[in-house]
């Protein structure tokens, strides 16, 4: 392995690590709300979970009827 290949490999590893770090940091920042939710947000999330549950249940039922 010559010096050019070595430096390319090291720079590629460093670039990948920095890119992953930046992406992960951005995602963590977007997802963090400090754990504080308003009552309206909690209500909205609960209703969304219930709708997903109903949709999955309907999909299961239609699959069973199709057999």
Phi, psi and omega in degrees: 000127180270175185295325181296315178296319180298311180294323177297318179297314181295319180292325178294318178297316180296316180298317179297317180296315180295321179295314178297319179299315181294317179296313180297321180295318179296318179293319178298319182292322179292324184277341184273130175236016179077007180076008182254118178236146175279165179298325180294320179295318179298318180296318180296318179293322178296316180293326177295317178297320179294321179295320177297318180299315179295321180295318178296320179296318179295322179295319178298316182295316181294326176296319179293321180291331182285347183285000000 
